[in-house]
């Protein structure tokens, strides 16, 4: 255990390394493992192996030094940070960071926790204005690229403002962020001091481009303000976001949160926006944004949004990127949205391929008019003026599905302000739009776009309800009043060749039929068939079968399911058909 500001320091001019091996390893109270490479020689990095768990928690007593692992490039590149353990946890502001301040690349961060990774909470620097989030980060502050972050785990959770981020604060590109969790990924909650949600994100703050972000896990949940994001605040471009969730991707926000002064929506976003004034002042940034947002690609069995958002957007001059969704079911409700929005450039595009698409009080929009709602996702208060919009055209919305339902004041739009409206292409086997839902590709000051819907429109007014009556079923009647010299036939299967007693038994190979029919005279009958109240022993063709308590099969005169009425015909009483109309009884044992 490292506690009370303990320090493991291998800083120097190069060829530095730290290796820790144990069953349980703790970093607490502002304790740090540190390498600062100040020379021209590359280092070997930091390697930690904890067979049970590695726990990083808390800060120094003054709250200024978080516990954790820090590796910094002040000269040449240092080696990677490598962690191998069963369970890995960060809490109370603890972190693993990799940074470069030169033209050399920052170190990669490679975390392998075959059971779980948990990133939780933050620490207070000032109880009301400042805090440090728990998490994992890789950053560049110069021309060097930031390192890659790769996390392999059974499950990964980020809670109460915990973060996993890669960012470029200089000319160098940000590193890629890859998460592979073989059970689940969950992001939930927020940091109330910094108004910062739990997040996995990649960002560009200056001219360097952001890295790309990829998450692979059967189940991905974003709840209570948790977000996945790529962004740019300047001329660098945001990164692509790819999510592969074979079971489901769920994005939910509580409908009512009376404890919040501002609502944090859960969601996935790639965006370009002028940063808040404080960040502009600290980083020396312009208020103008020229970088591009990038694409969001989602592949899942079920995509479910409840007051959630998937957004690509740009408040600057760059493009918005695209949203590409491949799923079996896409469900949006409670004011959810899938959107591609711009202020000054052409709108982004939305492509949805699914077997079923359901909208209830929700919207799918590719607009070049008002992307304000996109930034509510991140808790950024944006005052948006439509007079500032340019002549960008609306984007395209393409939906290919078997069934599409748009209910409860839902909308599918590709609108514009000054430019031409976008296009909406819907191909569905069947679709239904409620009276308060809309599909439009309009422009307030320009030319409207096109809307084309191919498929069968469902008309609920044409539906009929079956009468609530019970049909009387008559008793079985016979056209034959009797035969002489006729013996009853029996169906016998015993021993090895018996019928199976359960579905798991092997059925008989060659079941045997015994027919005890004896030729006899058939009485003439010219009278019309009549219903018989008392059934004498008669020959009736078997219509079904059942099994008694001894395992014997009994052929019955009524089918288990089928037509309730049996046709009666006089030709059934001919001699050649008598054996086909015999009663079948079980062998009594």
XYZ file of C-alpha atoms in Angstrom:
589
model
C 0.000 0.000 0.000
C 1.160 3.488 -0.885
C -0.433 6.115 1.381
C -0.018 9.643 2.768
C 1.599 11.149 -0.339
C 3.996 8.263 -0.873
C 6.037 8.708 -4.058
C 7.573 6.159 -6.410
C 9.620 8.358 -8.761
C 11.753 7.174 -11.685
C 12.084 10.516 -13.463
C 15.296 11.382 -15.279
C 16.980 11.760 -18.634
C 15.691 8.460 -19.995
C 15.695 4.676 -19.708
C 13.365 4.903 -16.713
C 11.006 2.177 -15.516
C 8.698 1.325 -12.616
C 7.416 -2.182 -11.948
C 5.048 -3.164 -9.132
C 3.904 -6.756 -8.539
C 1.523 -7.921 -5.825
C -1.807 -9.453 -4.945
C -3.515 -6.261 -3.758
C -2.048 -2.845 -4.559
C -3.409 0.437 -3.147
C -2.622 4.067 -3.984
C -4.260 6.385 -1.399
C -3.871 9.835 0.179
C -2.169 11.514 -2.779
C 0.362 8.704 -3.412
C 1.849 8.606 -6.913
C 3.949 6.460 -9.234
C 5.701 8.996 -11.499
C 8.004 9.090 -14.504
C 9.030 12.361 -16.172
C 11.349 11.708 -19.080
C 13.488 14.817 -19.518
C 16.129 13.374 -21.799
C 16.657 12.049 -25.306
C 16.500 8.381 -24.358
C 13.208 6.492 -24.393
C 12.041 4.928 -21.151
C 10.507 1.543 -20.353
C 7.339 2.901 -18.768
C 5.284 1.723 -15.804
C 4.175 -1.892 -15.393
C 1.807 -2.920 -12.577
C 0.585 -6.479 -11.986
C -1.945 -7.074 -9.204
C -3.413 -10.573 -9.194
C -6.449 -9.540 -7.110
C -7.046 -5.816 -7.503
C -5.510 -2.382 -7.999
C -7.250 0.468 -6.189
C -6.496 4.163 -6.629
C -8.410 6.519 -4.339
C -8.490 9.987 -2.851
C -6.112 12.928 -2.753
C -3.626 14.507 -0.401
C -5.051 16.115 2.738
C -5.158 19.544 1.074
C -7.036 18.071 -1.900
C -4.483 19.255 -4.449
C -2.608 16.041 -5.278
C -4.698 13.124 -6.516
C -3.532 9.564 -6.016
C -2.540 7.780 -9.176
C -0.068 6.957 -11.896
C 1.502 9.753 -13.950
C 3.802 9.485 -16.946
C 5.020 12.640 -18.733
C 7.096 13.246 -21.842
C 9.361 16.288 -21.455
C 11.980 14.926 -23.849
C 11.648 11.657 -25.747
C 8.752 9.236 -25.455
C 8.506 7.191 -22.288
C 7.323 3.582 -22.421
C 3.688 2.631 -21.960
C 1.608 2.388 -18.799
C 0.537 -1.254 -18.501
C -1.804 -2.596 -15.819
C -2.880 -6.214 -15.445
C -5.320 -7.161 -12.671
C -8.660 -8.725 -11.826
C -10.447 -5.577 -10.572
C -9.349 -1.990 -11.156
C -11.002 0.969 -9.423
C -10.594 4.758 -9.378
C -12.419 6.999 -6.912
C -12.184 10.346 -5.151
C -10.198 12.056 -7.917
C -7.587 9.304 -8.438
C -6.354 8.873 -12.002
C -3.928 7.399 -14.503
C -2.593 10.058 -16.891
C -0.210 10.201 -19.835
C 0.961 13.596 -21.167
C 3.390 14.992 -23.696
C 4.752 18.542 -23.705
C 7.095 18.094 -26.676
C 7.039 16.867 -30.266
C 7.449 13.299 -29.015
C 4.377 11.130 -28.556
C 2.806 10.569 -25.178
C 2.797 7.077 -23.685
C -0.021 4.639 -24.365
C -2.229 3.470 -21.498
C -3.095 -0.242 -21.640
C -5.434 -1.519 -18.920
C -6.403 -5.191 -18.622
C -8.865 -6.076 -15.852
C -10.540 -9.358 -16.660
C -13.306 -8.775 -14.079
C -14.093 -5.046 -13.820
C -12.992 -1.420 -14.197
C -14.811 1.233 -12.148
C -14.207 4.979 -12.466
C -16.178 6.863 -9.839
C -16.636 10.370 -8.522
C -14.285 13.289 -7.989
C -12.362 15.171 -5.307
C -12.939 18.720 -4.060
C -10.244 21.323 -4.592
C -12.695 24.003 -3.582
C -16.067 22.870 -2.235
C -17.970 25.234 -4.544
C -15.844 25.975 -7.626
C -13.245 23.318 -8.392
C -12.787 19.566 -8.351
C -10.738 16.782 -9.908
C -12.550 13.965 -11.671
C -11.524 10.359 -11.177
C -10.461 8.697 -14.373
C -8.046 7.859 -17.145
C -6.580 10.457 -19.499
C -4.088 10.881 -22.342
C -3.208 14.398 -23.560
C -0.880 16.353 -25.818
C 0.050 19.988 -25.197
C 2.414 20.342 -28.154
C 3.013 18.823 -31.598
C 3.411 15.280 -30.309
C 0.437 12.937 -30.476
C -1.261 11.874 -27.290
C -1.112 8.187 -26.431
C -3.722 5.566 -27.161
C -6.002 4.367 -24.362
C -7.009 0.697 -24.597
C -9.156 -0.900 -21.889
C -10.046 -4.601 -21.829
C -12.410 -5.635 -19.040
C -15.290 -7.856 -18.059
C -17.398 -4.791 -17.330
C -16.668 -1.079 -17.238
C -18.583 1.552 -15.266
C -18.092 5.321 -14.966
C -20.202 6.860 -12.204
C -20.844 10.274 -10.614
C -18.647 12.294 -12.942
C -15.915 9.724 -13.590
C -14.166 10.232 -16.950
C -12.091 8.388 -19.532
C -10.734 10.921 -22.032
C -8.163 11.539 -24.746
C -7.507 15.123 -25.833
C -5.332 17.408 -27.930
C -4.472 20.816 -26.455
C -1.883 21.579 -29.137
C -1.010 20.848 -32.760
C -0.558 17.136 -32.195
C -3.368 14.684 -32.794
C -5.247 13.088 -29.951
C -4.905 9.369 -29.367
C -7.592 6.787 -30.056
C -9.708 5.476 -27.189
C -10.797 1.837 -27.380
C -12.914 -0.030 -24.819
C -13.626 -3.741 -25.096
C -15.830 -5.115 -22.290
C -17.085 -8.675 -22.705
C -20.105 -8.136 -20.394
C -21.216 -4.501 -20.222
C -20.388 -0.785 -20.271
C -22.347 1.673 -18.119
C -21.976 5.457 -17.780
C -24.179 7.156 -15.188
C -24.402 10.340 -13.123
C -22.467 13.621 -13.091
C -20.121 15.909 -11.153
C -22.278 18.706 -9.659
C -19.299 21.013 -8.996
C -18.090 21.190 -12.597
C -21.485 20.320 -14.098
C -19.644 17.498 -15.822
C -21.307 14.158 -16.628
C -19.751 10.727 -16.407
C -18.226 10.312 -19.824
C -16.028 8.527 -22.298
C -14.770 11.195 -24.694
C -12.156 12.333 -27.211
C -11.607 16.038 -27.923
C -9.690 18.672 -29.889
C -9.101 22.004 -28.138
C -6.793 23.652 -30.689
C -5.469 22.786 -34.171
C -4.749 19.121 -33.535
C -7.407 16.609 -34.515
C -9.138 14.455 -31.947
C -8.596 10.717 -31.864
C -11.339 8.197 -32.639
C -13.480 6.419 -30.051
C -14.644 2.810 -30.226
C -16.661 0.773 -27.716
C -17.331 -2.950 -28.109
C -19.563 -4.641 -25.532
C -22.735 -6.791 -25.583
C -24.608 -4.288 -23.402
C -24.051 -0.522 -23.326
C -26.065 1.684 -20.948
C -26.028 5.476 -20.660
C -28.120 6.646 -17.704
C -28.738 9.754 -15.601
C -26.602 12.056 -17.726
C -23.865 9.650 -18.841
C -22.429 10.502 -22.278
C -20.140 9.275 -25.036
C -18.683 12.194 -27.010
C -16.174 13.496 -29.518
C -15.780 17.248 -29.922
C -13.777 20.187 -31.203
C -13.538 23.700 -29.784
C -11.301 25.124 -32.518
C -9.856 24.258 -35.953
C -9.065 20.623 -35.219
C -11.613 17.983 -36.167
C -13.572 15.815 -33.768
C -13.135 12.030 -33.968
C -15.399 9.254 -35.217
C -17.478 7.304 -32.692
C -18.155 3.596 -33.257
C -20.284 1.477 -30.933
C -20.861 -2.249 -31.363
C -23.362 -3.656 -28.851
C -24.637 -7.091 -29.980
C -27.404 -7.209 -27.316
C -28.538 -3.614 -26.780
C -27.635 0.055 -26.468
C -29.839 1.891 -23.964
C -29.853 5.691 -23.465
C -32.131 6.938 -20.678
C -32.627 10.066 -18.580
C -35.090 10.378 -15.681
C -38.162 12.243 -16.864
C -38.250 14.471 -13.772
C -35.232 15.552 -11.687
C -36.385 18.216 -9.231
C -32.978 18.177 -7.503
C -31.190 19.633 -10.541
C -30.990 23.289 -11.523
C -30.106 22.116 -15.025
C -30.959 18.868 -16.714
C -28.250 16.557 -18.042
C -29.435 14.397 -20.914
C -27.818 11.035 -21.499
C -26.559 10.638 -25.023
C -23.967 10.166 -27.733
C -22.633 13.237 -29.512
C -20.030 14.422 -31.999
C -20.010 18.212 -32.069
C -18.153 21.431 -32.878
C -18.865 24.445 -30.709
C -17.284 27.611 -29.436
C -16.108 26.786 -25.907
C -17.318 28.589 -22.802
C -15.624 31.931 -22.139
C -13.587 30.543 -19.230
C -11.999 27.861 -21.446
C -11.360 30.468 -24.153
C -9.464 32.602 -21.663
C -7.449 29.774 -20.107
C -6.426 28.176 -23.421
C -6.266 31.336 -25.517
C -8.932 30.154 -27.950
C -10.965 32.102 -30.467
C -14.728 32.138 -30.255
C -14.900 30.974 -33.889
C -14.962 27.246 -34.612
C -13.903 25.861 -37.988
C -13.302 22.198 -37.176
C -15.680 19.467 -38.294
C -17.791 17.141 -36.228
C -17.468 13.498 -37.221
C -19.685 10.462 -37.675
C -21.435 8.213 -35.182
C -21.797 4.563 -36.195
C -23.925 2.191 -34.137
C -24.508 -1.516 -34.643
C -26.761 -3.289 -32.144
C -29.688 -5.660 -31.767
C -31.847 -3.085 -29.964
C -31.354 0.668 -29.743
C -33.582 2.191 -27.065
C -33.796 5.901 -26.160
C -35.955 7.394 -23.419
C -35.320 11.124 -23.096
C -31.949 10.460 -24.689
C -30.081 11.829 -27.674
C -27.791 10.788 -30.520
C -26.402 13.915 -32.200
C -23.860 15.123 -34.733
C -23.795 18.916 -34.852
C -21.757 21.991 -35.691
C -22.262 25.572 -34.535
C -19.287 26.728 -36.583
C -18.468 26.668 -40.276
C -17.560 22.979 -40.486
C -19.673 19.967 -41.380
C -21.837 18.063 -38.936
C -20.937 14.472 -39.784
C -23.356 11.567 -40.191
C -25.332 9.196 -37.981
C -25.354 5.590 -39.207
C -27.485 3.049 -37.304
C -27.813 -0.667 -38.025
C -30.205 -2.438 -35.626
C -33.071 -4.877 -35.368
C -35.235 -2.515 -33.290
C -34.910 1.272 -32.961
C -37.157 2.761 -30.261
C -37.395 6.449 -29.278
C -39.769 7.818 -26.634
C -40.178 10.638 -24.087
C -38.754 13.473 -26.183
C -35.746 11.546 -27.492
C -33.895 12.549 -30.641
C -31.572 11.376 -33.377
C -30.275 14.499 -35.093
C -27.701 15.967 -37.456
C -27.688 19.758 -37.141
C -25.636 22.707 -38.398
C -25.740 26.483 -38.120
C -23.751 27.708 -41.118
C -22.972 24.661 -43.255
C -25.019 21.889 -44.847
C -26.850 19.583 -42.486
C -25.526 16.124 -41.715
C -27.122 12.871 -42.827
C -28.943 10.133 -40.926
C -29.080 6.528 -42.122
C -31.193 3.964 -40.255
C -31.476 0.293 -41.203
C -33.765 -1.713 -38.911
C -36.567 -4.261 -38.905
C -38.706 -2.034 -36.707
C -38.561 1.720 -36.021
C -40.777 3.202 -33.285
C -41.158 6.881 -32.376
C -43.317 8.224 -29.560
C -43.075 11.930 -28.730
C -39.621 11.964 -30.356
C -37.809 13.287 -33.419
C -35.405 12.241 -36.162
C -33.968 15.385 -37.744
C -31.270 16.402 -40.235
C -31.534 20.189 -40.204
C -29.486 23.206 -41.235
C -31.256 25.680 -39.012
C -31.092 25.352 -35.239
C -28.656 22.960 -33.533
C -29.176 24.532 -30.118
C -30.718 21.390 -28.671
C -27.597 19.404 -29.493
C -25.580 21.285 -26.881
C -28.120 20.871 -24.128
C -26.797 17.311 -24.155
C -23.565 18.518 -22.545
C -25.074 21.040 -20.160
C -23.805 23.959 -22.284
C -26.158 26.927 -22.281
C -26.253 28.277 -25.829
C -28.271 31.318 -26.903
C -28.951 30.708 -30.555
C -30.075 33.363 -33.052
C -31.700 32.174 -36.264
C -30.652 35.413 -37.980
C -27.049 34.200 -37.783
C -27.694 31.094 -39.835
C -26.283 30.708 -43.319
C -27.573 29.184 -46.511
C -26.816 25.580 -45.614
C -29.177 22.986 -47.017
C -30.940 20.433 -44.870
C -29.404 16.994 -44.584
C -30.821 13.675 -45.706
C -32.780 11.180 -43.626
C -32.865 7.647 -45.028
C -34.836 4.947 -43.207
C -35.018 1.364 -44.479
C -37.251 -0.810 -42.309
C -39.973 -3.431 -42.296
C -42.289 -1.435 -40.019
C -42.290 2.234 -39.010
C -44.564 3.722 -36.341
C -44.552 7.465 -35.595
C -46.907 8.332 -32.730
C -47.585 10.947 -30.070
C -46.437 14.195 -31.695
C -43.318 12.687 -33.260
C -41.524 14.110 -36.291
C -39.093 13.197 -39.048
C -37.595 16.374 -40.528
C -34.888 17.694 -42.847
C -35.507 21.426 -42.571
C -33.412 24.483 -43.387
C -33.554 28.208 -42.701
C -32.217 30.060 -45.753
C -30.992 27.105 -47.785
C -32.997 24.398 -49.496
C -34.724 21.825 -47.345
C -33.151 18.385 -47.221
C -34.534 15.048 -48.395
C -36.366 12.283 -46.562
C -36.405 8.772 -48.016
C -38.437 6.114 -46.205
C -38.690 2.531 -47.441
C -40.974 0.396 -45.263
C -43.056 -2.727 -45.774
C -45.693 -1.021 -43.620
C -45.873 2.329 -41.848
C -48.237 4.329 -39.672
C -48.191 8.017 -38.702
C -50.584 9.319 -36.068
C -52.507 12.503 -36.843
C -50.237 14.633 -34.645
C -46.986 13.337 -36.178
C -45.275 14.953 -39.140
C -42.768 14.328 -41.909
C -41.322 17.439 -43.543
C -38.334 18.809 -45.445
C -39.085 22.533 -45.490
C -37.137 25.766 -45.678
C -38.257 28.969 -43.985
C -36.744 31.255 -46.619
C -35.630 28.851 -49.339
C -36.929 25.965 -51.440
C -38.519 22.982 -49.764
C -36.868 19.587 -50.038
C -38.335 16.223 -51.037
C -40.193 13.604 -49.016
C -40.711 10.126 -50.448
C -42.315 7.229 -48.570
C -42.460 3.789 -50.163
C -44.562 1.086 -48.532
C -48.012 0.131 -47.321
C -49.733 2.735 -45.167
C -51.576 1.163 -42.232
C -55.152 2.439 -41.894
C -56.447 1.708 -38.370
C -59.983 2.705 -39.429
C -60.129 -0.391 -41.623
C -59.593 -2.770 -38.727
C -62.580 -4.930 -37.681
C -63.349 -6.693 -34.438
C -64.657 -10.257 -34.409
C -68.111 -10.649 -32.791
C -68.031 -11.752 -29.180
C -70.208 -14.854 -29.698
C -69.758 -18.569 -29.151
C -70.622 -20.877 -32.039
C -72.693 -23.901 -31.137
C -71.013 -27.130 -32.230
C -73.428 -30.022 -32.939
C -72.825 -33.539 -31.796
C -71.228 -35.938 -34.218
C -73.847 -37.459 -36.488
C -73.609 -40.626 -38.495
C -75.049 -41.401 -41.880
C -74.878 -45.132 -41.029
C -77.333 -46.566 -38.531
C -75.464 -49.820 -38.039
C -73.553 -52.736 -39.560
C -73.600 -56.437 -38.875
C -70.624 -58.705 -38.497
C -68.194 -55.893 -37.831
C -65.509 -56.089 -35.183
C -63.873 -53.115 -33.569
C -60.349 -52.344 -34.765
C -57.528 -51.597 -32.407
C -54.255 -49.644 -32.705
C -51.606 -51.529 -30.695
C -48.070 -50.301 -29.936
C -46.361 -51.967 -26.987
C -42.875 -52.798 -25.838
C -39.973 -51.508 -27.892
C -42.206 -50.115 -30.638
C -44.498 -48.129 -28.354
C -45.091 -44.437 -28.884
C -42.633 -42.244 -26.958
C -43.772 -41.240 -23.481
C -42.172 -37.795 -23.751
C -40.773 -35.537 -26.476
C -37.261 -36.580 -25.427
C -37.841 -40.285 -26.205
C -36.753 -41.761 -29.517
C -39.859 -42.503 -31.647
C -40.505 -46.081 -32.895
C -39.065 -46.997 -36.241
C -41.924 -49.131 -37.614
C -45.197 -48.869 -35.664
C -47.698 -51.622 -36.445
C -51.405 -51.406 -37.368
C -53.696 -54.350 -36.529
C -56.972 -54.370 -38.443
C -59.587 -56.838 -37.103
C -62.131 -55.913 -39.746
C -64.526 -58.713 -40.706
C -66.566 -58.326 -43.860
C -70.279 -57.868 -43.228
C -73.470 -56.506 -44.700
C -74.214 -52.839 -44.733
C -77.804 -51.862 -44.059
C -79.379 -49.628 -46.655
C -80.153 -46.177 -45.399
C -82.072 -43.666 -47.415
C -82.997 -41.389 -44.527
C -81.402 -38.010 -43.951
C -78.605 -37.870 -41.332
C -79.787 -37.028 -37.819
C -78.080 -35.859 -34.678
C -77.768 -38.693 -32.178
C -78.112 -37.966 -28.522
C -77.178 -41.440 -27.300
C -74.183 -42.712 -29.166
C -74.266 -46.469 -29.867
C -71.089 -48.274 -30.688
C -70.387 -47.158 -34.210
C -67.537 -46.812 -36.628
C -66.228 -43.263 -36.890
C -63.068 -42.196 -38.655
C -60.373 -41.159 -36.173
C -59.767 -37.402 -36.108
C -57.259 -37.098 -33.239
C -55.461 -38.907 -30.442
C -54.763 -38.739 -26.728
C -52.759 -40.666 -24.135
C -54.203 -42.269 -20.995
C -52.543 -42.548 -17.595
C -50.943 -45.878 -18.570
C -49.215 -44.432 -21.600
C -51.652 -46.002 -24.092
C -52.591 -43.991 -27.163
C -56.326 -43.555 -27.774
C -57.563 -42.434 -31.174
C -60.506 -40.065 -30.786
C -63.441 -39.099 -32.956
C -62.744 -35.392 -32.483
C -59.597 -33.661 -33.698
C -57.362 -31.844 -31.207
C -57.762 -28.753 -33.353
C -59.304 -28.164 -36.719
C -62.646 -27.708 -38.440
C -65.491 -27.965 -35.896
C -67.941 -29.560 -38.326
C -67.566 -32.962 -39.988
C -69.034 -33.420 -43.444
C -71.685 -36.164 -43.711
C -72.094 -38.087 -46.900
C -74.041 -41.226 -47.778
C -71.130 -42.700 -49.681
C -69.327 -43.139 -46.354
C -71.738 -46.020 -45.707
C -70.529 -48.123 -48.595
C -68.944 -51.445 -47.727
C -65.494 -50.433 -48.921
C -65.395 -47.540 -46.476
C -66.567 -49.310 -43.329
C -63.046 -50.042 -42.080
C -62.231 -46.359 -42.394
C -65.069 -45.493 -40.038
C -64.392 -47.904 -37.205
C -64.028 -46.888 -33.595
C -60.509 -47.311 -32.198
C -60.203 -48.387 -28.561
C -57.105 -48.928 -26.441
C -55.827 -52.302 -25.278
C -56.859 -52.891 -21.692
C -53.988 -54.168 -19.573
